[in-house]
Coordinates of N, CA and C in Angstrom, one line a residue:
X1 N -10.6 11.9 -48.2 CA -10.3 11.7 -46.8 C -9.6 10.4 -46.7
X2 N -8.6 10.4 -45.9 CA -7.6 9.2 -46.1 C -8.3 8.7 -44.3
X3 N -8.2 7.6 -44.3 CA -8.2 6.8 -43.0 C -7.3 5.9 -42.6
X4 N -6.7 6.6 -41.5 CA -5.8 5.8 -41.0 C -6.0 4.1 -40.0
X5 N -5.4 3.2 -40.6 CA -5.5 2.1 -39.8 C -4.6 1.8 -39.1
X6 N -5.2 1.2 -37.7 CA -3.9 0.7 -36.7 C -3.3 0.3 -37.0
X7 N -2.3 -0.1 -36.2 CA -1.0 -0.9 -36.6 C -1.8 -2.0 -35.3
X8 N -0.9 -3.2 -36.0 CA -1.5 -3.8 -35.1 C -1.1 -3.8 -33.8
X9 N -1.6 -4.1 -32.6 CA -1.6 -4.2 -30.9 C -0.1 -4.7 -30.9
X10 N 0.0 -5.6 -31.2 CA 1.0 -6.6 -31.2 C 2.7 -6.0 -31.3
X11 N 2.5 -5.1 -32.4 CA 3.6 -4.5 -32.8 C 3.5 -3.1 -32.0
X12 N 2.6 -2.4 -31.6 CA 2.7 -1.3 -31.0 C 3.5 -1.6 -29.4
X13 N 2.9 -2.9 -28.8 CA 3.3 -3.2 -27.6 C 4.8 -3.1 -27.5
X14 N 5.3 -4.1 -28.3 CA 6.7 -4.3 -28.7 C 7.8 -2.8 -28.7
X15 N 7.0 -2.3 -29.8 CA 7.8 -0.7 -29.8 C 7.6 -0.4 -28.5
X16 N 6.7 0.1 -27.7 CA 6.0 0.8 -26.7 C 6.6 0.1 -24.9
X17 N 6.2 -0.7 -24.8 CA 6.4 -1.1 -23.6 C 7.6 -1.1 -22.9
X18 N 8.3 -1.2 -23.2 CA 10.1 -0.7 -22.5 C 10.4 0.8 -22.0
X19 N 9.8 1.3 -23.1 CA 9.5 3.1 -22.3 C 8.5 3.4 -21.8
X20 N 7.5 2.9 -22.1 CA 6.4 3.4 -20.7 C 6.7 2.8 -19.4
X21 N 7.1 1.3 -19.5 CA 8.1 0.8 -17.8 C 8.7 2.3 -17.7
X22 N 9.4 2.6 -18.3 CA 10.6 3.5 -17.8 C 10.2 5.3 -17.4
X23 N 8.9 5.0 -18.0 CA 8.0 6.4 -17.7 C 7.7 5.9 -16.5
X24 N 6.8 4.6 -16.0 CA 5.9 4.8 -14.8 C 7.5 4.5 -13.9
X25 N 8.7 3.7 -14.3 CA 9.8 4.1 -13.2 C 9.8 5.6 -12.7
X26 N 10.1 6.1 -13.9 CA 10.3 7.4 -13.4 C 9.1 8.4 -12.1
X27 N 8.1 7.7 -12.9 CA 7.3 8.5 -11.6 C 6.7 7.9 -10.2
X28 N 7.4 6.4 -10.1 CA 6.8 5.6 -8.8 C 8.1 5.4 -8.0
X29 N 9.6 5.5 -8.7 CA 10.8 4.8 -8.4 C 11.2 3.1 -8.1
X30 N 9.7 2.6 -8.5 CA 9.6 1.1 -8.4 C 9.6 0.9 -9.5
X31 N 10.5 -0.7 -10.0 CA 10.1 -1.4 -11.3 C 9.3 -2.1 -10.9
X32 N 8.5 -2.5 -9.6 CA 7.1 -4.1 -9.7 C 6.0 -2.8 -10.4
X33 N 6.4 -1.7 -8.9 CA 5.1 -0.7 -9.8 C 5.0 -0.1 -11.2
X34 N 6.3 -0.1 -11.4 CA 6.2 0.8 -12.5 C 5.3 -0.1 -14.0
X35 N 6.0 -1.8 -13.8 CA 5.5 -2.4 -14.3 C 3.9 -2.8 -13.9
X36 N 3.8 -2.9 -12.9 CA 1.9 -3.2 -13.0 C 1.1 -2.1 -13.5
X37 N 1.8 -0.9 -13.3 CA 1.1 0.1 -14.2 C 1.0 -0.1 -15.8
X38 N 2.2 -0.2 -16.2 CA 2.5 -0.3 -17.6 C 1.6 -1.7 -18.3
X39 N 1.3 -2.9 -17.5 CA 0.7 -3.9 -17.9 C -0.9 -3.6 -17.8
X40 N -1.3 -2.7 -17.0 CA -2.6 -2.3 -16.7 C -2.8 -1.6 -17.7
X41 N -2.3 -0.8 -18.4 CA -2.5 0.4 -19.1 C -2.6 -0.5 -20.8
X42 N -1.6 -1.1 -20.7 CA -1.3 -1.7 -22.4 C -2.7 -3.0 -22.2
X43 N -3.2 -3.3 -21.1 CA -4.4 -4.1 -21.2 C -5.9 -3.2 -21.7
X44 N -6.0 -2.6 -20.9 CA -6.8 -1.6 -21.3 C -6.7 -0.5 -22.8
X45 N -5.9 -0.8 -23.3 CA -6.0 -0.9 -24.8 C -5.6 -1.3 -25.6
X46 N -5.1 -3.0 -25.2 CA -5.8 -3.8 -25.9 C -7.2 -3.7 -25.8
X47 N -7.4 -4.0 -24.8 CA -9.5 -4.1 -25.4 C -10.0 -3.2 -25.4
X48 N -9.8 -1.8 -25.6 CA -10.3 -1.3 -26.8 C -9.3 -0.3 -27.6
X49 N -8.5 -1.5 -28.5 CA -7.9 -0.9 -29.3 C -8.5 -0.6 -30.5
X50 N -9.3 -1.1 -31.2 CA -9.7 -0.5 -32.7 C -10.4 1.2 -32.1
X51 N -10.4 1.4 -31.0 CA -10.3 3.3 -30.8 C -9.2 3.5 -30.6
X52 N -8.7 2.9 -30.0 CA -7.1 3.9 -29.1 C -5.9 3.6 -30.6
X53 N -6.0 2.7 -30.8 CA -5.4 2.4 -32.4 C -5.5 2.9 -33.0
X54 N -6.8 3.4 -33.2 CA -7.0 4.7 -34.1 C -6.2 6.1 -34.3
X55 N -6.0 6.8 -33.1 CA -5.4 7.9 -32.4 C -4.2 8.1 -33.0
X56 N -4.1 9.5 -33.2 CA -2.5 10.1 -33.5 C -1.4 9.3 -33.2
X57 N -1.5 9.0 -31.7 CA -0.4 9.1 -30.7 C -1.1 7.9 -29.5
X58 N -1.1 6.8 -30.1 CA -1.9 5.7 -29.1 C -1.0 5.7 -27.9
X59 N 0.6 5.8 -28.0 CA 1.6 5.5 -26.8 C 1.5 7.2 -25.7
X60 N 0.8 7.6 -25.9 CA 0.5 8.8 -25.0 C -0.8 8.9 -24.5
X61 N -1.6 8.3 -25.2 CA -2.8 7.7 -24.6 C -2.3 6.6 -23.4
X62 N -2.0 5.6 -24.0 CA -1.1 4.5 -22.6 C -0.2 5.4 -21.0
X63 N 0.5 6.2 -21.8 CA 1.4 7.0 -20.9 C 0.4 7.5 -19.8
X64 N -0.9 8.2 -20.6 CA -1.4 9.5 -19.7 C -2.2 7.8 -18.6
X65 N -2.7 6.6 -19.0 CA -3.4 5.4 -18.1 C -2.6 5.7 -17.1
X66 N -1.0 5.2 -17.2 CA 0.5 4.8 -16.3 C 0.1 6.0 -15.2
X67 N 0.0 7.6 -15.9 CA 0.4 8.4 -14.9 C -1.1 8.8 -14.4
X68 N -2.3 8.2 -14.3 CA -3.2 8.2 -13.9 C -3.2 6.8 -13.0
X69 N -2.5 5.8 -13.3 CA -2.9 4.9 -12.2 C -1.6 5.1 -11.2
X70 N -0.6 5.5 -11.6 CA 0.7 6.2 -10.4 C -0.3 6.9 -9.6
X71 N -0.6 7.9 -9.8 CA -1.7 9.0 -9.6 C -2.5 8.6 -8.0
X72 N -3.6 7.5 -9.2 CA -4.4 7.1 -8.0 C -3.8 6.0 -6.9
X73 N -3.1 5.1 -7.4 CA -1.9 4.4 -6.5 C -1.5 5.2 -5.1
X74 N -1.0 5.9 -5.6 CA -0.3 7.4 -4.2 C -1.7 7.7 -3.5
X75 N -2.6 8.1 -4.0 CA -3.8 8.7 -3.3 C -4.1 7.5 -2.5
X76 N -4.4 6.1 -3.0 CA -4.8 5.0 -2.0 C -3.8 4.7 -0.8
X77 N -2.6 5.2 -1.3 CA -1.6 4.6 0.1 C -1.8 6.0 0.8
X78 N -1.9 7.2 0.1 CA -1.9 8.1 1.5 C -3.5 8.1 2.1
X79 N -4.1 7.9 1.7 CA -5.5 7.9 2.5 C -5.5 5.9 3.4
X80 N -4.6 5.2 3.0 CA -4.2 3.8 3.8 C -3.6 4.5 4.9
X81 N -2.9 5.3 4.6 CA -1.6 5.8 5.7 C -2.4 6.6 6.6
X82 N -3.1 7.3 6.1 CA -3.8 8.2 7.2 C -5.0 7.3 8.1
X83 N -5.5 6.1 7.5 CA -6.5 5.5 8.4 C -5.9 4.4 9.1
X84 N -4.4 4.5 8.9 CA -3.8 3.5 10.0 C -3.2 4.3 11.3
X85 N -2.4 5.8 10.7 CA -2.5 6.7 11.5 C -3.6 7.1 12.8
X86 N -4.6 7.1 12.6 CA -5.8 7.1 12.9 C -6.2 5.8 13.7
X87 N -6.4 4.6 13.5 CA -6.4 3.3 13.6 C -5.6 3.2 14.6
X88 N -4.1 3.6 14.9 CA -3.4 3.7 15.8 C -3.8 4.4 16.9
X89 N -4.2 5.6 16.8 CA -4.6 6.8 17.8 C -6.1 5.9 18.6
X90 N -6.8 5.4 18.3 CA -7.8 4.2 18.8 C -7.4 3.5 19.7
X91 N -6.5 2.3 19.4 CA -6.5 1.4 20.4 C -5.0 1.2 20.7
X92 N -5.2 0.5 22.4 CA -4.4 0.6 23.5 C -3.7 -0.8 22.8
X93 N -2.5 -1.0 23.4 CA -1.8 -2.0 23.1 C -2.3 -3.1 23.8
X94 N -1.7 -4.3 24.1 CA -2.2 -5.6 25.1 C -1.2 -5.0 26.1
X95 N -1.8 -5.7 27.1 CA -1.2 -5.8 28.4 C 0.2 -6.4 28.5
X96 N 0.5 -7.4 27.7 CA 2.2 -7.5 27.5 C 2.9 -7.0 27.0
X97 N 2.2 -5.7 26.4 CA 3.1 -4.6 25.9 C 4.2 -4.4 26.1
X98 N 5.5 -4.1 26.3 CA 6.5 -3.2 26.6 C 5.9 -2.0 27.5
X99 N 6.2 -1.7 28.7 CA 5.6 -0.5 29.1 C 6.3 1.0 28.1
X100 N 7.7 0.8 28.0 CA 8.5 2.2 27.2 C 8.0 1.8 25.6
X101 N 7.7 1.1 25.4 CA 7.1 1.0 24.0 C 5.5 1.9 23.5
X102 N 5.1 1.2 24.9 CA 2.9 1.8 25.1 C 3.7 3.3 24.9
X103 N 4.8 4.0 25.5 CA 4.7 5.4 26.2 C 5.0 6.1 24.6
X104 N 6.1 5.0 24.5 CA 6.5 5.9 23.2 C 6.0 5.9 21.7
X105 N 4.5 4.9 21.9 CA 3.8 5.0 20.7 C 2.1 6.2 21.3
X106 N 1.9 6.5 22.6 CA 1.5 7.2 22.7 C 1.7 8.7 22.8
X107 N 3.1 8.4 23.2 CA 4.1 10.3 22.4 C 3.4 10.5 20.8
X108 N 3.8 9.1 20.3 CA 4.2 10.0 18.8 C 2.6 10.1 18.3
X109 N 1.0 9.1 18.9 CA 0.1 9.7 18.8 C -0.4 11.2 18.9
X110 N 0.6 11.7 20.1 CA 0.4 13.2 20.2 C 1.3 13.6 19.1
X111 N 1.8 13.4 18.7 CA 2.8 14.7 17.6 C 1.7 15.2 17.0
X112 N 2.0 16.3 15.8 CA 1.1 16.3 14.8 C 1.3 15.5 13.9
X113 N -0.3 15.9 12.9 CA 0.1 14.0 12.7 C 0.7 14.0 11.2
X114 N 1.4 14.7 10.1 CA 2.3 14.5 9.7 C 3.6 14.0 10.5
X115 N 3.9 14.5 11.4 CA 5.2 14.0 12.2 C 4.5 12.8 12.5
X116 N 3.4 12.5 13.1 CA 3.4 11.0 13.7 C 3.4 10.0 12.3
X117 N 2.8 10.3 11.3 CA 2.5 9.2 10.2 C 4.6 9.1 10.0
X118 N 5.0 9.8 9.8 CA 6.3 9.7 9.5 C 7.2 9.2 10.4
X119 N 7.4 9.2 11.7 CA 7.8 8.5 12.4 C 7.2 7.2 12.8
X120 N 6.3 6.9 12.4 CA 5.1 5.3 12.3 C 6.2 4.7 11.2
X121 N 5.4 5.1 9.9 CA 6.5 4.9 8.9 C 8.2 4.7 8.5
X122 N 8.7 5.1 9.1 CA 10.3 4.8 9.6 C 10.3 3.5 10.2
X123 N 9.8 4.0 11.6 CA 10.2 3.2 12.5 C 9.4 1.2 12.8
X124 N 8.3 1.7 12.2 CA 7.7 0.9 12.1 C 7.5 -0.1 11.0
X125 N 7.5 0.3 10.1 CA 7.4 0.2 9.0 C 9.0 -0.3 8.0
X126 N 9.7 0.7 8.7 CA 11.3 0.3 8.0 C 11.4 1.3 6.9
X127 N 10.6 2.0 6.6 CA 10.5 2.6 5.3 C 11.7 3.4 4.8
X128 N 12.0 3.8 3.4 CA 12.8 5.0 3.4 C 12.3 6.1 3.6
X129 N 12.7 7.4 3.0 CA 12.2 8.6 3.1 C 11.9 8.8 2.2
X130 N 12.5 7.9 1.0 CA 11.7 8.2 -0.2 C 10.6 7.6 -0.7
X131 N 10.6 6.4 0.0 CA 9.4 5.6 0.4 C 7.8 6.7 1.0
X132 N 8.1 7.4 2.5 CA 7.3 8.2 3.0 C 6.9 9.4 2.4
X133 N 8.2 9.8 1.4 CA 7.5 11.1 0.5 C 6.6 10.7 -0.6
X134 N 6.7 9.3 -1.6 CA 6.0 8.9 -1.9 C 4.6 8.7 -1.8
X135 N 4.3 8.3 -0.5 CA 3.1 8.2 0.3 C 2.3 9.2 0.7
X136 N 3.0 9.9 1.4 CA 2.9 11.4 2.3 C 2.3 12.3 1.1
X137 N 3.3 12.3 -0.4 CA 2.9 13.2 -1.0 C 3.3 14.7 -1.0
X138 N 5.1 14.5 -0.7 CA 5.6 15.1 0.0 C 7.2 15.3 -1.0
X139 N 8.3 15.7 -0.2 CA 9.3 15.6 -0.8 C 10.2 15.0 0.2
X140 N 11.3 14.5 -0.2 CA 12.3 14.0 0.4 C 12.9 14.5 2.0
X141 N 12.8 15.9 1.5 CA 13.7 16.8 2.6 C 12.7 17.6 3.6
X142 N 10.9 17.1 2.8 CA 10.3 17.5 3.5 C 9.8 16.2 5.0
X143 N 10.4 15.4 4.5 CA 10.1 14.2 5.1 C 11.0 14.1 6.5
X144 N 12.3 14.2 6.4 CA 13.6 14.2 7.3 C 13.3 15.4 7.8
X145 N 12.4 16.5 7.7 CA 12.1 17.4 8.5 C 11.0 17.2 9.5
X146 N 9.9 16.3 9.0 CA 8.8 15.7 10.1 C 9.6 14.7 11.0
X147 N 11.0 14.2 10.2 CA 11.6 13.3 11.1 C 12.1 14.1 12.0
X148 N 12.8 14.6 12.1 CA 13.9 15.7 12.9 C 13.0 16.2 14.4
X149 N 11.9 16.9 13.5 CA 11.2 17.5 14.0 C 10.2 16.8 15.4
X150 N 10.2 15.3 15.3 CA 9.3 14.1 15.5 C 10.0 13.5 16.8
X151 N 11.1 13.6 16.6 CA 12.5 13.3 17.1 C 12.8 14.2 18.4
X152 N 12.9 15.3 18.2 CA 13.3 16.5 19.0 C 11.6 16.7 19.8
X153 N 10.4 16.2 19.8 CA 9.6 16.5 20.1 C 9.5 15.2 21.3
X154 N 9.6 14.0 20.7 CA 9.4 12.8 21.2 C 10.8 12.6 22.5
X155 N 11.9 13.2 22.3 CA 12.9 13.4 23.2 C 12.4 13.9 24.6
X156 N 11.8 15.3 24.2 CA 11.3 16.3 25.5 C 10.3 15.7 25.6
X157 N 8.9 15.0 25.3 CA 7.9 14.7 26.0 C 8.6 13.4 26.8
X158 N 9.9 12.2 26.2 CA 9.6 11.2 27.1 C 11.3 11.4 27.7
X159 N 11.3 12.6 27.9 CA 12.4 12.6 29.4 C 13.7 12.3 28.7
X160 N 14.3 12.4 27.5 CA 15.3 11.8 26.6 C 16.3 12.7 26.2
X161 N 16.5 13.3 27.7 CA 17.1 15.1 27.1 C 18.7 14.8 26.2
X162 N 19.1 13.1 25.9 CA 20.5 13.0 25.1 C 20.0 13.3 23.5
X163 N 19.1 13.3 23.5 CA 18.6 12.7 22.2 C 18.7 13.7 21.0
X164 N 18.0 14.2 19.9 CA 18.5 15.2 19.2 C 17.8 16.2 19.6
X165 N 17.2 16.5 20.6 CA 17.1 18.1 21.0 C 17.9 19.2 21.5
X166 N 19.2 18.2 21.9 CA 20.2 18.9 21.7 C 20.7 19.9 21.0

């Protein structure tokens, strides 16, 4: 029986770390994120590398961390996104509100609330769409359709017949 010994940490990182950034790029479209994943993942084994060192294929062990903390990353911002959604639907603005501002953040509380989280998100927010599909858990084109859709809805409830319901 032959036993295989690690290579050390040191040198595995070296090889390793430039392409797992570029794996968790690929699945966040961020490099801060893609990198805090990749730094989270290559921490966690280091300390416990004399097992993960062990392993056939240590850099697919790290990989599968990256796309488990991308993973859970998305799930925290969309359950963030939905309890700000929500959060909003609660409380009234202050009294120096803008009055066409109060009306038109209580429109888009009525949308449904994929359309309202995505029109929050845009407008509020600044976001892209690739940003909101991200979040949403969604796709690109399914996103500019909550917009469209958000849009043409928010027109007819607040009297805006120029707008895109045209």
């Amino acid at each position: 029986m032959v036993v295989r010994l690690p290579e050390r940490f040191e040198q595995f990182y070296e090889r390793e770390y430039h392409r797992v950034v570029s794996f968790g790029y690929a699945l966040t479209g961020s490099w801060p994120a893609a990198e805090d994943a990749a730094q989270e993942a290559f921490l966690r084994a280091h300390r416990d590398w004399r097992r993960v060192g062990r392993y056939d294929h240590p850099g697919a062990w790290v990989r599968r961390v990256v796309a488990n903390l991308v993973a859970s990353a998305v799930r925290r911002r969309l359950a963030e996104a939905r309890a700000l959604v929500r959060l909003a639907g609660r409380r009234e603005p202050t009294k120096e509100a803008d009055p066409a501002g109060v009306d038109f953040w209580r429109a888009v509380r009525a949308l449904p609330r994929r359309q309202a989280q995505t029109i929050a998100l845009f407008y509020l927010e600044d976001w892209t769409t690739a940003e909101i599909a991200r979040v949403l858990g969604c796709t690109e084109v399914t996103v500019r359709g909550y917009l469209h859709k958000g849009r043409q809805a928010l027109a007819r409830r607040l009297g805006d017949q120029d707008g895109e319901a045209g």
